[in-house]
Amino acid sequence: MLRLLLAIFGGEIRLMARRAARTALICAIGGLLIACSAVFFMIASFIALADRYDALTAALVIGGFLLVLGLIFLLVALLRGRRRRPVSLGGFGAYGAVPPAASGMAPGVGPAPSAGMPPASVKTVLGIAAGAAVIGLILGRRV
């Protein structure tokens, strides 16, 4: 039984890996084609600007535009990469202070702490749930 489950799980992983590889290849080809079209668009805009103005002005305008666009992208990437400090509400919930009677506990009584085990992190709980969901999907398809 265990060997059958491992074979099913291994086959499903291989199928998912092939599908992911095909998707990555298609995305890479699409990205390459978009990059080529951007280069040709830049050439066409250079020619149009060079006809209207001179070649030096056209090159400066396109270079400045690309510099500003690149700086904007770098700024967005830096701002996304920063970790935000969690906001402390100082004993207040999302909707203000919650009195002990409304929370269902007597004053001064909190939930019982676990004896010797540290609390599970969110990543661990989500990892276990994701693994259980994947195994459930695999077994649900085969049965």
Short mmCIF file of N, CA, C and O in Angstrom, two decimals:
data_model
loop_
_atom_site.label_atom_id
_atom_site.label_comp_id
_atom_site.label_asym_id
_atom_site.label_seq_id
_atom_site.Cartn_x
_atom_site.Cartn_y
_atom_site.Cartn_z
N MET A 1 0.82 -1.19 0.00
CA MET A 1 0.00 0.00 0.00
C MET A 1 0.86 1.26 0.00
O MET A 1 0.59 2.19 -0.74
N LEU A 2 1.91 1.23 0.84
CA LEU A 2 2.80 2.39 0.91
C LEU A 2 3.55 2.56 -0.41
O LEU A 2 3.74 3.68 -0.88
N ARG A 3 3.96 1.45 -1.01
CA ARG A 3 4.68 1.52 -2.28
C ARG A 3 3.78 2.10 -3.38
O ARG A 3 4.21 2.90 -4.19
N LEU A 4 2.50 1.73 -3.36
CA LEU A 4 1.56 2.27 -4.33
C LEU A 4 1.39 3.78 -4.14
O LEU A 4 1.40 4.54 -5.10
N LEU A 5 1.25 4.21 -2.88
CA LEU A 5 1.11 5.64 -2.60
C LEU A 5 2.35 6.41 -3.03
O LEU A 5 2.25 7.50 -3.60
N LEU A 6 3.53 5.86 -2.76
CA LEU A 6 4.77 6.54 -3.17
C LEU A 6 4.90 6.58 -4.69
O LEU A 6 5.39 7.58 -5.24
N ALA A 7 4.48 5.53 -5.38
CA ALA A 7 4.52 5.53 -6.85
C ALA A 7 3.57 6.57 -7.42
O ALA A 7 3.91 7.30 -8.36
N ILE A 8 2.38 6.65 -6.85
CA ILE A 8 1.40 7.66 -7.30
C ILE A 8 1.94 9.06 -7.05
O ILE A 8 1.88 9.93 -7.90
N PHE A 9 2.48 9.27 -5.84
CA PHE A 9 3.01 10.57 -5.48
C PHE A 9 4.19 10.96 -6.38
O PHE A 9 4.28 12.09 -6.86
N GLY A 10 5.09 10.00 -6.65
CA GLY A 10 6.24 10.26 -7.53
C GLY A 10 5.81 10.57 -8.95
O GLY A 10 6.36 11.46 -9.60
N GLY A 11 4.83 9.83 -9.46
CA GLY A 11 4.33 10.09 -10.81
C GLY A 11 3.69 11.45 -10.92
O GLY A 11 3.86 12.17 -11.92
N GLU A 12 2.96 11.84 -9.89
CA GLU A 12 2.31 13.15 -9.89
C GLU A 12 3.35 14.28 -9.82
O GLU A 12 3.20 15.30 -10.47
N ILE A 13 4.41 14.05 -9.05
CA ILE A 13 5.48 15.06 -8.97
C ILE A 13 6.17 15.21 -10.32
O ILE A 13 6.48 16.32 -10.75
N ARG A 14 6.44 14.09 -10.99
CA ARG A 14 7.08 14.17 -12.32
C ARG A 14 6.18 14.91 -13.31
O ARG A 14 6.65 15.73 -14.10
N LEU A 15 4.88 14.63 -13.26
CA LEU A 15 3.95 15.32 -14.14
C LEU A 15 3.92 16.82 -13.86
O LEU A 15 3.96 17.64 -14.78
N MET A 16 3.90 17.18 -12.59
CA MET A 16 3.91 18.59 -12.23
C MET A 16 5.22 19.26 -12.63
O MET A 16 5.23 20.41 -13.07
N ALA A 17 6.35 18.55 -12.51
CA ALA A 17 7.64 19.12 -12.91
C ALA A 17 7.69 19.36 -14.41
O ALA A 17 8.19 20.39 -14.88
N ARG A 18 7.18 18.40 -15.19
CA ARG A 18 7.14 18.59 -16.66
C ARG A 18 6.26 19.77 -17.03
O ARG A 18 6.60 20.58 -17.89
N ARG A 19 5.11 19.87 -16.38
CA ARG A 19 4.19 20.96 -16.67
C ARG A 19 4.83 22.31 -16.30
O ARG A 19 4.72 23.29 -17.04
N ALA A 20 5.54 22.34 -15.17
CA ALA A 20 6.21 23.57 -14.75
C ALA A 20 7.35 23.92 -15.71
O ALA A 20 7.57 25.09 -16.02
N ALA A 21 8.06 22.92 -16.21
CA ALA A 21 9.15 23.17 -17.15
C ALA A 21 8.60 23.72 -18.47
O ALA A 21 9.18 24.66 -19.05
N ARG A 22 7.50 23.16 -18.93
CA ARG A 22 6.89 23.68 -20.17
C ARG A 22 6.41 25.12 -19.98
O ARG A 22 6.61 25.97 -20.85
N THR A 23 5.79 25.38 -18.85
CA THR A 23 5.32 26.73 -18.57
C THR A 23 6.49 27.71 -18.50
O THR A 23 6.41 28.81 -19.04
N ALA A 24 7.58 27.30 -17.86
CA ALA A 24 8.76 28.17 -17.77
C ALA A 24 9.35 28.42 -19.15
O ALA A 24 9.77 29.55 -19.45
N LEU A 25 9.39 27.40 -20.00
CA LEU A 25 9.93 27.57 -21.35
C LEU A 25 9.05 28.51 -22.17
O LEU A 25 9.56 29.41 -22.86
N ILE A 26 7.75 28.35 -22.07
CA ILE A 26 6.83 29.24 -22.81
C ILE A 26 6.96 30.67 -22.30
O ILE A 26 6.98 31.62 -23.10
N CYS A 27 7.10 30.85 -20.98
CA CYS A 27 7.29 32.19 -20.43
C CYS A 27 8.61 32.79 -20.88
O CYS A 27 8.68 34.00 -21.17
N ALA A 28 9.66 31.99 -20.95
CA ALA A 28 10.96 32.49 -21.40
C ALA A 28 10.90 32.92 -22.87
O ALA A 28 11.44 33.98 -23.24
N ILE A 29 10.24 32.14 -23.70
CA ILE A 29 10.10 32.50 -25.12
C ILE A 29 9.27 33.78 -25.25
O ILE A 29 9.61 34.68 -26.01
N GLY A 30 8.18 33.87 -24.48
CA GLY A 30 7.35 35.07 -24.51
C GLY A 30 8.13 36.30 -24.04
O GLY A 30 8.03 37.38 -24.63
N GLY A 31 8.92 36.16 -22.99
CA GLY A 31 9.74 37.26 -22.50
C GLY A 31 10.79 37.69 -23.52
O GLY A 31 11.04 38.89 -23.70
N LEU A 32 11.39 36.73 -24.21
CA LEU A 32 12.38 37.04 -25.25
C LEU A 32 11.72 37.79 -26.40
O LEU A 32 12.28 38.77 -26.92
N LEU A 33 10.55 37.36 -26.80
CA LEU A 33 9.85 38.05 -27.89
C LEU A 33 9.43 39.46 -27.48
O LEU A 33 9.53 40.40 -28.29
N ILE A 34 9.01 39.63 -26.25
CA ILE A 34 8.66 40.97 -25.77
C ILE A 34 9.89 41.86 -25.72
O ILE A 34 9.84 43.04 -26.08
N ALA A 35 11.03 41.31 -25.29
CA ALA A 35 12.27 42.09 -25.26
C ALA A 35 12.69 42.50 -26.67
O ALA A 35 13.11 43.65 -26.89
N CYS A 36 12.56 41.58 -27.64
CA CYS A 36 12.88 41.92 -29.03
C CYS A 36 11.95 43.01 -29.56
O CYS A 36 12.40 43.93 -30.25
N SER A 37 10.67 42.91 -29.24
CA SER A 37 9.74 43.93 -29.71
C SER A 37 10.04 45.27 -29.07
O SER A 37 9.90 46.32 -29.71
N ALA A 38 10.49 45.26 -27.80
CA ALA A 38 10.86 46.52 -27.14
C ALA A 38 12.07 47.15 -27.81
O ALA A 38 12.14 48.37 -27.98
N VAL A 39 13.03 46.32 -28.22
CA VAL A 39 14.22 46.84 -28.93
C VAL A 39 13.80 47.46 -30.25
O VAL A 39 14.24 48.58 -30.60
N PHE A 40 12.95 46.79 -31.00
CA PHE A 40 12.52 47.35 -32.28
C PHE A 40 11.67 48.61 -32.08
O PHE A 40 11.74 49.54 -32.88
N PHE A 41 10.88 48.66 -31.02
CA PHE A 41 10.13 49.87 -30.71
C PHE A 41 11.08 51.02 -30.39
O PHE A 41 10.85 52.16 -30.81
N MET A 42 12.15 50.73 -29.66
CA MET A 42 13.13 51.77 -29.35
C MET A 42 13.83 52.25 -30.62
O MET A 42 14.08 53.45 -30.78
N ILE A 43 14.13 51.35 -31.53
CA ILE A 43 14.76 51.74 -32.79
C ILE A 43 13.82 52.63 -33.59
O ILE A 43 14.22 53.67 -34.14
N ALA A 44 12.55 52.23 -33.65
CA ALA A 44 11.58 53.02 -34.40
C ALA A 44 11.39 54.40 -33.77
O ALA A 44 11.30 55.41 -34.49
N SER A 45 11.34 54.45 -32.46
CA SER A 45 11.18 55.76 -31.81
C SER A 45 12.43 56.61 -32.00
O SER A 45 12.34 57.83 -32.16
N PHE A 46 13.61 55.99 -32.04
CA PHE A 46 14.84 56.75 -32.31
C PHE A 46 14.81 57.34 -33.72
O PHE A 46 15.16 58.51 -33.92
N ILE A 47 14.37 56.53 -34.67
CA ILE A 47 14.31 57.03 -36.05
C ILE A 47 13.30 58.17 -36.16
O ILE A 47 13.56 59.19 -36.81
N ALA A 48 12.15 58.02 -35.51
CA ALA A 48 11.13 59.08 -35.56
C ALA A 48 11.64 60.36 -34.90
O ALA A 48 11.44 61.46 -35.43
N LEU A 49 12.31 60.21 -33.75
CA LEU A 49 12.85 61.40 -33.08
C LEU A 49 14.02 62.00 -33.86
O LEU A 49 14.19 63.22 -33.88
N ALA A 50 14.82 61.17 -34.51
CA ALA A 50 15.95 61.68 -35.29
C ALA A 50 15.46 62.44 -36.51
O ALA A 50 16.11 63.39 -36.95
N ASP A 51 14.33 62.03 -37.10
CA ASP A 51 13.76 62.78 -38.22
C ASP A 51 13.23 64.13 -37.75
O ASP A 51 13.39 65.13 -38.43
N ARG A 52 12.60 64.13 -36.59
CA ARG A 52 12.01 65.38 -36.08
C ARG A 52 13.09 66.32 -35.55
O ARG A 52 13.05 67.51 -35.80
N TYR A 53 14.02 65.77 -34.75
CA TYR A 53 15.13 66.54 -34.19
C TYR A 53 16.42 65.96 -34.77
O TYR A 53 16.39 65.33 -35.82
N ASP A 54 17.55 66.12 -34.12
CA ASP A 54 18.77 65.49 -34.61
C ASP A 54 19.01 64.18 -33.85
O ASP A 54 18.30 63.86 -32.90
N ALA A 55 20.01 63.40 -34.27
CA ALA A 55 20.26 62.08 -33.69
C ALA A 55 20.70 62.17 -32.23
O ALA A 55 20.33 61.33 -31.42
N LEU A 56 21.48 63.18 -31.88
CA LEU A 56 21.95 63.32 -30.51
C LEU A 56 20.78 63.58 -29.55
O LEU A 56 20.68 62.96 -28.49
N THR A 57 19.87 64.44 -29.94
CA THR A 57 18.71 64.72 -29.10
C THR A 57 17.83 63.49 -28.96
O THR A 57 17.32 63.20 -27.88
N ALA A 58 17.66 62.75 -30.04
CA ALA A 58 16.85 61.54 -30.00
C ALA A 58 17.46 60.52 -29.04
O ALA A 58 16.76 59.90 -28.23
N ALA A 59 18.78 60.35 -29.10
CA ALA A 59 19.46 59.40 -28.21
C ALA A 59 19.35 59.85 -26.76
O ALA A 59 19.15 59.02 -25.86
N LEU A 60 19.49 61.16 -26.51
CA LEU A 60 19.37 61.66 -25.14
C LEU A 60 17.95 61.48 -24.59
O LEU A 60 17.78 61.13 -23.41
N VAL A 61 16.95 61.73 -25.40
CA VAL A 61 15.57 61.56 -24.94
C VAL A 61 15.28 60.11 -24.61
O VAL A 61 14.72 59.78 -23.55
N ILE A 62 15.66 59.20 -25.47
CA ILE A 62 15.41 57.77 -25.22
C ILE A 62 16.22 57.28 -24.04
O ILE A 62 15.72 56.54 -23.18
N GLY A 63 17.48 57.69 -23.94
CA GLY A 63 18.31 57.29 -22.80
C GLY A 63 17.76 57.81 -21.49
O GLY A 63 17.73 57.10 -20.48
N GLY A 64 17.31 59.06 -21.46
CA GLY A 64 16.72 59.62 -20.25
C GLY A 64 15.45 58.92 -19.85
O GLY A 64 15.21 58.65 -18.67
N PHE A 65 14.62 58.61 -20.84
CA PHE A 65 13.38 57.88 -20.56
C PHE A 65 13.67 56.52 -19.96
O PHE A 65 13.05 56.11 -18.97
N LEU A 66 14.64 55.80 -20.53
CA LEU A 66 14.98 54.48 -20.01
C LEU A 66 15.61 54.57 -18.62
O LEU A 66 15.36 53.71 -17.77
N LEU A 67 16.40 55.61 -18.37
CA LEU A 67 16.99 55.79 -17.06
C LEU A 67 15.91 56.03 -16.00
O LEU A 67 15.92 55.40 -14.94
N VAL A 68 14.97 56.90 -16.29
CA VAL A 68 13.89 57.17 -15.34
C VAL A 68 13.04 55.93 -15.12
O VAL A 68 12.69 55.59 -13.98
N LEU A 69 12.73 55.21 -16.17
CA LEU A 69 11.94 53.98 -16.04
C LEU A 69 12.68 52.93 -15.22
O LEU A 69 12.08 52.28 -14.35
N GLY A 70 13.97 52.78 -15.46
CA GLY A 70 14.76 51.83 -14.68
C GLY A 70 14.85 52.21 -13.22
O GLY A 70 14.77 51.35 -12.33
N LEU A 71 15.01 53.50 -12.93
CA LEU A 71 15.05 53.95 -11.53
C LEU A 71 13.73 53.72 -10.83
O LEU A 71 13.70 53.36 -9.65
N ILE A 72 12.64 53.91 -11.54
CA ILE A 72 11.32 53.64 -10.94
C ILE A 72 11.19 52.16 -10.59
O ILE A 72 10.73 51.80 -9.51
N PHE A 73 11.61 51.29 -11.49
CA PHE A 73 11.53 49.85 -11.22
C PHE A 73 12.43 49.47 -10.03
O PHE A 73 12.03 48.66 -9.18
N LEU A 74 13.64 50.03 -9.97
CA LEU A 74 14.52 49.72 -8.84
C LEU A 74 13.94 50.23 -7.52
O LEU A 74 14.03 49.56 -6.50
N LEU A 75 13.33 51.40 -7.55
CA LEU A 75 12.72 51.95 -6.34
C LEU A 75 11.56 51.07 -5.87
O LEU A 75 11.44 50.78 -4.68
N VAL A 76 10.75 50.62 -6.81
CA VAL A 76 9.64 49.73 -6.44
C VAL A 76 10.17 48.41 -5.88
O VAL A 76 9.66 47.90 -4.88
N ALA A 77 11.24 47.87 -6.48
CA ALA A 77 11.81 46.62 -5.98
C ALA A 77 12.40 46.80 -4.58
O ALA A 77 12.25 45.93 -3.72
N LEU A 78 13.05 47.93 -4.34
CA LEU A 78 13.61 48.17 -3.01
C LEU A 78 12.52 48.34 -1.97
O LEU A 78 12.64 47.86 -0.83
N LEU A 79 11.45 49.03 -2.32
CA LEU A 79 10.37 49.22 -1.37
C LEU A 79 9.62 47.93 -1.09
O LEU A 79 9.12 47.72 0.01
N ARG A 80 9.51 47.07 -2.08
CA ARG A 80 8.84 45.78 -1.87
C ARG A 80 9.69 44.85 -1.04
O ARG A 80 9.18 44.00 -0.33
N GLY A 81 11.01 44.97 -1.13
CA GLY A 81 11.92 44.07 -0.43
C GLY A 81 12.05 44.37 1.05
O GLY A 81 12.47 43.53 1.82
N ARG A 82 11.71 45.58 1.46
CA ARG A 82 11.82 45.94 2.87
C ARG A 82 10.76 45.22 3.68
O ARG A 82 9.62 45.06 3.26
N ARG A 83 11.18 44.81 4.88
CA ARG A 83 10.22 44.19 5.79
C ARG A 83 9.57 45.28 6.61
O ARG A 83 10.24 46.15 7.14
N ARG A 84 8.30 45.21 6.72
CA ARG A 84 7.58 46.17 7.52
C ARG A 84 7.50 45.68 8.95
O ARG A 84 7.30 44.50 9.20
N ARG A 85 7.67 46.61 9.86
CA ARG A 85 7.53 46.25 11.26
C ARG A 85 6.05 46.02 11.56
O ARG A 85 5.20 46.77 11.08
N PRO A 86 5.75 44.99 12.35
CA PRO A 86 4.34 44.76 12.68
C PRO A 86 3.79 45.93 13.50
O PRO A 86 4.47 46.48 14.36
N VAL A 87 2.58 46.28 13.23
CA VAL A 87 1.93 47.37 13.93
C VAL A 87 1.42 46.86 15.26
O VAL A 87 0.64 45.91 15.31
N SER A 88 1.86 47.47 16.33
CA SER A 88 1.40 47.09 17.65
C SER A 88 0.18 47.93 18.00
O SER A 88 0.22 49.16 17.95
N LEU A 89 -0.89 47.25 18.34
CA LEU A 89 -2.12 47.96 18.68
C LEU A 89 -2.18 48.28 20.16
O LEU A 89 -3.13 48.90 20.62
N GLY A 90 -1.19 47.87 20.94
CA GLY A 90 -1.12 48.23 22.35
C GLY A 90 -2.29 47.73 23.18
O GLY A 90 -2.87 48.48 23.94
N GLY A 91 -2.67 46.47 23.05
CA GLY A 91 -3.76 45.92 23.84
C GLY A 91 -5.12 46.14 23.23
O GLY A 91 -6.12 45.71 23.78
N PHE A 92 -5.17 46.83 22.12
CA PHE A 92 -6.44 47.05 21.45
C PHE A 92 -6.57 46.08 20.30
O PHE A 92 -5.61 45.79 19.61
N GLY A 93 -7.74 45.59 20.07
CA GLY A 93 -7.99 44.72 18.94
C GLY A 93 -8.20 45.55 17.68
O GLY A 93 -7.98 46.76 17.66
N ALA A 94 -8.66 44.92 16.65
CA ALA A 94 -8.89 45.62 15.40
C ALA A 94 -10.05 46.61 15.53
O ALA A 94 -10.11 47.60 14.82
N TYR A 95 -10.95 46.35 16.45
CA TYR A 95 -12.12 47.21 16.61
C TYR A 95 -12.11 47.97 17.94
O TYR A 95 -13.13 48.39 18.44
N GLY A 96 -10.95 48.12 18.55
CA GLY A 96 -10.86 48.82 19.83
C GLY A 96 -10.66 47.84 20.96
O GLY A 96 -10.38 46.65 20.77
N ALA A 97 -10.80 48.32 22.17
CA ALA A 97 -10.59 47.47 23.35
C ALA A 97 -11.72 46.47 23.46
O ALA A 97 -12.89 46.79 23.28
N VAL A 98 -11.38 45.24 23.80
CA VAL A 98 -12.36 44.19 23.98
C VAL A 98 -12.44 43.88 25.47
O VAL A 98 -11.45 43.46 26.06
N PRO A 99 -13.58 44.11 26.10
CA PRO A 99 -13.68 43.81 27.52
C PRO A 99 -13.63 42.31 27.77
O PRO A 99 -14.01 41.52 26.90
N PRO A 100 -13.13 41.88 28.95
CA PRO A 100 -13.01 40.44 29.21
C PRO A 100 -14.33 39.71 29.14
O PRO A 100 -14.38 38.56 28.73
N ALA A 101 -15.43 40.35 29.52
CA ALA A 101 -16.73 39.66 29.49
C ALA A 101 -17.14 39.36 28.06
O ALA A 101 -17.76 38.34 27.78
N ALA A 102 -16.79 40.24 27.11
CA ALA A 102 -17.17 40.02 25.72
C ALA A 102 -16.33 38.94 25.07
O ALA A 102 -16.75 38.30 24.12
N SER A 103 -15.12 38.74 25.60
CA SER A 103 -14.27 37.72 25.00
C SER A 103 -14.55 36.34 25.55
O SER A 103 -13.99 35.36 25.08
N GLY A 104 -15.41 36.24 26.56
CA GLY A 104 -15.78 34.92 27.07
C GLY A 104 -14.87 34.43 28.18
O GLY A 104 -14.98 33.30 28.61
N MET A 105 -13.91 35.25 28.65
CA MET A 105 -12.99 34.83 29.70
C MET A 105 -13.19 35.71 30.92
O MET A 105 -13.55 36.88 30.80
N ALA A 106 -12.91 35.14 32.06
CA ALA A 106 -12.98 35.93 33.28
C ALA A 106 -11.78 36.87 33.32
O ALA A 106 -10.76 36.59 32.71
N PRO A 107 -11.90 37.98 34.02
CA PRO A 107 -10.76 38.90 34.10
C PRO A 107 -9.54 38.25 34.72
O PRO A 107 -9.63 37.55 35.72
N GLY A 108 -8.39 38.44 34.08
CA GLY A 108 -7.13 37.89 34.59
C GLY A 108 -6.89 36.46 34.18
O GLY A 108 -5.88 35.87 34.54
N VAL A 109 -7.81 35.85 33.48
CA VAL A 109 -7.65 34.46 33.07
C VAL A 109 -7.44 34.44 31.56
O VAL A 109 -8.28 34.92 30.80
N GLY A 110 -6.34 33.90 31.14
CA GLY A 110 -6.05 33.81 29.72
C GLY A 110 -6.06 32.36 29.28
O GLY A 110 -6.33 31.46 30.07
N PRO A 111 -5.78 32.11 28.02
CA PRO A 111 -5.71 30.73 27.57
C PRO A 111 -4.55 30.01 28.24
O PRO A 111 -3.52 30.61 28.54
N ALA A 112 -4.72 28.73 28.48
CA ALA A 112 -3.68 27.96 29.16
C ALA A 112 -2.47 27.79 28.25
O ALA A 112 -2.61 27.37 27.11
N PRO A 113 -1.28 28.13 28.73
CA PRO A 113 -0.09 27.94 27.89
C PRO A 113 0.24 26.47 27.77
O PRO A 113 -0.01 25.68 28.68
N SER A 114 0.82 26.09 26.64
CA SER A 114 1.20 24.69 26.45
C SER A 114 2.41 24.39 27.33
O SER A 114 3.25 25.24 27.58
N ALA A 115 2.49 23.15 27.80
CA ALA A 115 3.45 22.77 28.82
C ALA A 115 4.90 22.97 28.37
O ALA A 115 5.61 23.82 28.87
N GLY A 116 5.38 22.19 27.42
CA GLY A 116 6.79 22.28 27.06
C GLY A 116 7.03 22.58 25.61
O GLY A 116 8.17 22.64 25.17
N MET A 117 5.98 22.73 24.84
CA MET A 117 6.13 22.91 23.40
C MET A 117 6.07 24.39 23.04
O MET A 117 5.20 25.10 23.51
N PRO A 118 6.99 24.83 22.18
CA PRO A 118 6.89 26.21 21.70
C PRO A 118 5.73 26.32 20.71
O PRO A 118 5.32 25.33 20.10
N PRO A 119 5.17 27.50 20.55
CA PRO A 119 4.05 27.64 19.61
C PRO A 119 4.52 27.41 18.18
O PRO A 119 5.65 27.75 17.81
N ALA A 120 3.67 26.79 17.39
CA ALA A 120 4.01 26.50 15.99
C ALA A 120 4.00 27.79 15.19
O ALA A 120 3.14 28.65 15.38
N SER A 121 4.97 27.91 14.29
CA SER A 121 5.01 29.11 13.45
C SER A 121 3.97 29.00 12.34
O SER A 121 3.49 27.91 12.02
N VAL A 122 3.66 30.11 11.74
CA VAL A 122 2.66 30.14 10.68
C VAL A 122 3.16 29.36 9.47
O VAL A 122 2.40 28.66 8.82
N LYS A 123 4.46 29.47 9.19
CA LYS A 123 5.02 28.75 8.04
C LYS A 123 4.89 27.25 8.21
O LYS A 123 4.60 26.53 7.26
N THR A 124 5.11 26.77 9.42
CA THR A 124 5.00 25.33 9.67
C THR A 124 3.57 24.86 9.47
O THR A 124 3.33 23.84 8.81
N VAL A 125 2.64 25.59 10.02
CA VAL A 125 1.23 25.20 9.90
C VAL A 125 0.79 25.24 8.45
O VAL A 125 0.11 24.32 7.95
N LEU A 126 1.18 26.30 7.71
CA LEU A 126 0.81 26.39 6.30
C LEU A 126 1.48 25.30 5.47
O LEU A 126 0.89 24.78 4.53
N GLY A 127 2.72 24.95 5.81
CA GLY A 127 3.41 23.87 5.10
C GLY A 127 2.72 22.54 5.29
O GLY A 127 2.54 21.76 4.35
N ILE A 128 2.32 22.25 6.52
CA ILE A 128 1.61 21.00 6.79
C ILE A 128 0.27 20.98 6.08
O ILE A 128 -0.12 19.97 5.47
N ALA A 129 -0.45 22.10 6.11
CA ALA A 129 -1.75 22.16 5.44
C ALA A 129 -1.61 22.02 3.93
O ALA A 129 -2.41 21.33 3.28
N ALA A 130 -0.58 22.65 3.35
CA ALA A 130 -0.36 22.53 1.91
C ALA A 130 0.00 21.11 1.52
O ALA A 130 -0.47 20.59 0.51
N GLY A 131 0.85 20.47 2.33
CA GLY A 131 1.20 19.07 2.05
C GLY A 131 -0.01 18.16 2.13
O GLY A 131 -0.19 17.27 1.28
N ALA A 132 -0.85 18.36 3.12
CA ALA A 132 -2.06 17.55 3.24
C ALA A 132 -3.00 17.78 2.07
O ALA A 132 -3.62 16.84 1.55
N ALA A 133 -3.08 19.05 1.61
CA ALA A 133 -3.95 19.35 0.47
C ALA A 133 -3.44 18.70 -0.80
O ALA A 133 -4.22 18.15 -1.59
N VAL A 134 -2.12 18.72 -1.01
CA VAL A 134 -1.55 18.09 -2.22
C VAL A 134 -1.77 16.59 -2.19
O VAL A 134 -2.18 15.99 -3.19
N ILE A 135 -1.52 15.97 -1.06
CA ILE A 135 -1.73 14.52 -0.96
C ILE A 135 -3.21 14.19 -1.14
O ILE A 135 -3.56 13.21 -1.80
N GLY A 136 -4.09 15.02 -0.60
CA GLY A 136 -5.53 14.80 -0.79
C GLY A 136 -5.93 14.92 -2.25
O GLY A 136 -6.74 14.14 -2.75
N LEU A 137 -5.36 15.90 -2.96
CA LEU A 137 -5.66 16.03 -4.39
C LEU A 137 -5.16 14.84 -5.18
O LEU A 137 -5.84 14.34 -6.08
N ILE A 138 -3.96 14.39 -4.85
CA ILE A 138 -3.38 13.24 -5.56
C ILE A 138 -4.22 11.99 -5.32
O ILE A 138 -4.57 11.27 -6.27
N LEU A 139 -4.54 11.74 -4.07
CA LEU A 139 -5.32 10.54 -3.77
C LEU A 139 -6.75 10.66 -4.29
O LEU A 139 -7.35 9.68 -4.70
N GLY A 140 -7.31 11.87 -4.31
CA GLY A 140 -8.66 12.06 -4.80
C GLY A 140 -8.75 11.83 -6.30
O GLY A 140 -9.76 11.37 -6.82
N ARG A 141 -7.69 12.14 -7.02
CA ARG A 141 -7.70 11.90 -8.48
C ARG A 141 -7.58 10.43 -8.80
O ARG A 141 -8.10 9.95 -9.79
N ARG A 142 -6.85 9.70 -7.99
CA ARG A 142 -6.54 8.28 -8.28
C ARG A 142 -7.64 7.35 -7.83
O ARG A 142 -7.74 6.25 -8.31
N VAL A 143 -8.41 7.73 -6.86
CA VAL A 143 -9.40 6.82 -6.28
C VAL A 143 -10.67 6.88 -7.06
O VAL A 143 -11.08 7.75 -7.67
#
